[in-house]
Amino acid sequence: APAAAPPTQAPTDQGTPNAPAAAPPQAAPIRSVAGPAEDVAAFLRGRGFDARVAGGRVEVRGAEAAAVERALAHRPAGDVAVVLATP
């Protein structure tokens, strides 16, 4: 009987080899403002946004980028990234 061909490795869905291991949810950057991040999130929550601090940045869910940008319009630029988190 002929020898069986060596098994081929099936492709796996493990993403790119250099991708970070537990990547946060996809997020679209809006802008960076002066912090601290907890204050920025509280500021946005006070204006009706679902905002939370995650990894030193502020993630906003369920909002339009333009609406968040308008809310942050008078906030000085800084090192706290504000992003739209997409589920």
Tab-separated table of C-alpha atoms in Angstrom:
chain	number	residue	atom	x	y	z
A	1	ALA	CA	0.000	0.000	0.000
A	2	PRO	CA	1.304	3.481	-0.805
A	3	ALA	CA	2.398	5.603	2.155
A	4	ALA	CA	-0.130	8.172	3.285
A	5	ALA	CA	0.721	11.780	2.575
A	6	PRO	CA	1.739	13.737	5.662
A	7	PRO	CA	-1.218	15.652	7.115
A	8	THR	CA	-1.397	19.297	6.152
A	9	GLN	CA	-1.996	21.850	8.830
A	10	ALA	CA	-5.480	23.286	8.606
A	11	PRO	CA	-5.640	27.068	8.600
A	12	THR	CA	-6.591	28.483	11.968
A	13	ASP	CA	-8.441	31.676	12.738
A	14	GLN	CA	-5.971	33.167	15.178
A	15	GLY	CA	-5.549	36.592	13.584
A	16	THR	CA	-2.254	38.158	12.704
A	17	PRO	CA	0.792	36.773	14.482
A	18	ASN	CA	1.807	40.235	15.750
A	19	ALA	CA	-1.679	41.259	16.910
A	20	PRO	CA	-2.077	41.984	20.617
A	21	ALA	CA	-3.497	39.089	22.615
A	22	ALA	CA	-6.764	40.379	24.043
A	23	ALA	CA	-7.469	43.381	21.863
A	24	PRO	CA	-10.019	45.842	23.231
A	25	PRO	CA	-13.231	46.352	21.282
A	26	GLN	CA	-12.802	48.236	18.037
A	27	ALA	CA	-12.953	51.970	18.653
A	28	ALA	CA	-12.979	55.047	16.444
A	29	PRO	CA	-10.938	57.951	17.813
A	30	ILE	CA	-12.762	61.246	18.285
A	31	ARG	CA	-10.120	63.480	19.882
A	32	SER	CA	-7.761	63.790	22.834
A	33	VAL	CA	-8.593	66.170	25.655
A	34	ALA	CA	-7.176	67.274	28.995
A	35	GLY	CA	-7.807	64.787	31.786
A	36	PRO	CA	-7.774	62.984	34.030
A	37	ALA	CA	-9.798	60.335	32.190
A	38	GLU	CA	-12.242	59.918	35.094
A	39	ASP	CA	-13.135	63.624	34.860
A	40	VAL	CA	-13.649	63.433	31.100
A	41	ALA	CA	-15.929	60.397	31.463
A	42	ALA	CA	-17.920	62.103	34.236
A	43	PHE	CA	-18.209	65.251	32.101
A	44	LEU	CA	-19.621	63.224	29.197
A	45	ARG	CA	-21.949	61.189	31.422
A	46	GLY	CA	-23.296	64.469	32.795
A	47	ARG	CA	-24.274	65.327	29.232
A	48	GLY	CA	-26.120	62.064	28.701
A	49	PHE	CA	-23.409	59.929	27.106
A	50	ASP	CA	-22.568	56.333	28.048
A	51	ALA	CA	-18.900	57.037	28.830
A	52	ARG	CA	-16.445	54.945	30.816
A	53	VAL	CA	-12.719	54.792	31.417
A	54	ALA	CA	-10.930	51.800	29.896
A	55	GLY	CA	-7.174	51.490	29.678
A	56	GLY	CA	-6.542	55.163	30.360
A	57	ARG	CA	-8.856	56.343	27.607
A	58	VAL	CA	-12.548	57.239	27.589
A	59	GLU	CA	-14.854	54.994	25.580
A	60	VAL	CA	-18.252	56.309	24.536
A	61	ARG	CA	-20.960	53.873	23.415
A	62	GLY	CA	-24.169	54.417	21.483
A	63	ALA	CA	-23.408	57.965	20.354
A	64	GLU	CA	-22.632	59.830	17.165
A	65	ALA	CA	-19.039	61.045	16.889
A	66	ALA	CA	-20.249	64.537	15.935
A	67	ALA	CA	-22.359	64.778	19.106
A	68	VAL	CA	-19.411	63.766	21.304
A	69	GLU	CA	-17.160	66.211	19.458
A	70	ARG	CA	-19.665	69.031	20.102
A	71	ALA	CA	-19.783	68.132	23.803
A	72	LEU	CA	-15.965	68.268	23.955
A	73	ALA	CA	-15.636	71.423	21.832
A	74	HIS	CA	-14.638	73.699	24.717
A	75	ARG	CA	-12.469	71.150	26.498
A	76	PRO	CA	-8.732	71.823	26.073
A	77	ALA	CA	-6.596	69.384	24.104
A	78	GLY	CA	-4.668	66.883	26.181
A	79	ASP	CA	-3.533	63.301	26.545
A	80	VAL	CA	-6.837	61.513	27.255
A	81	ALA	CA	-8.090	59.830	24.095
A	82	VAL	CA	-11.855	59.827	23.654
A	83	VAL	CA	-13.068	57.072	21.337
A	84	LEU	CA	-16.359	55.691	20.057
A	85	ALA	CA	-16.488	52.074	21.162
A	86	THR	CA	-18.290	49.703	18.845
A	87	PRO	CA	-19.642	46.468	20.282
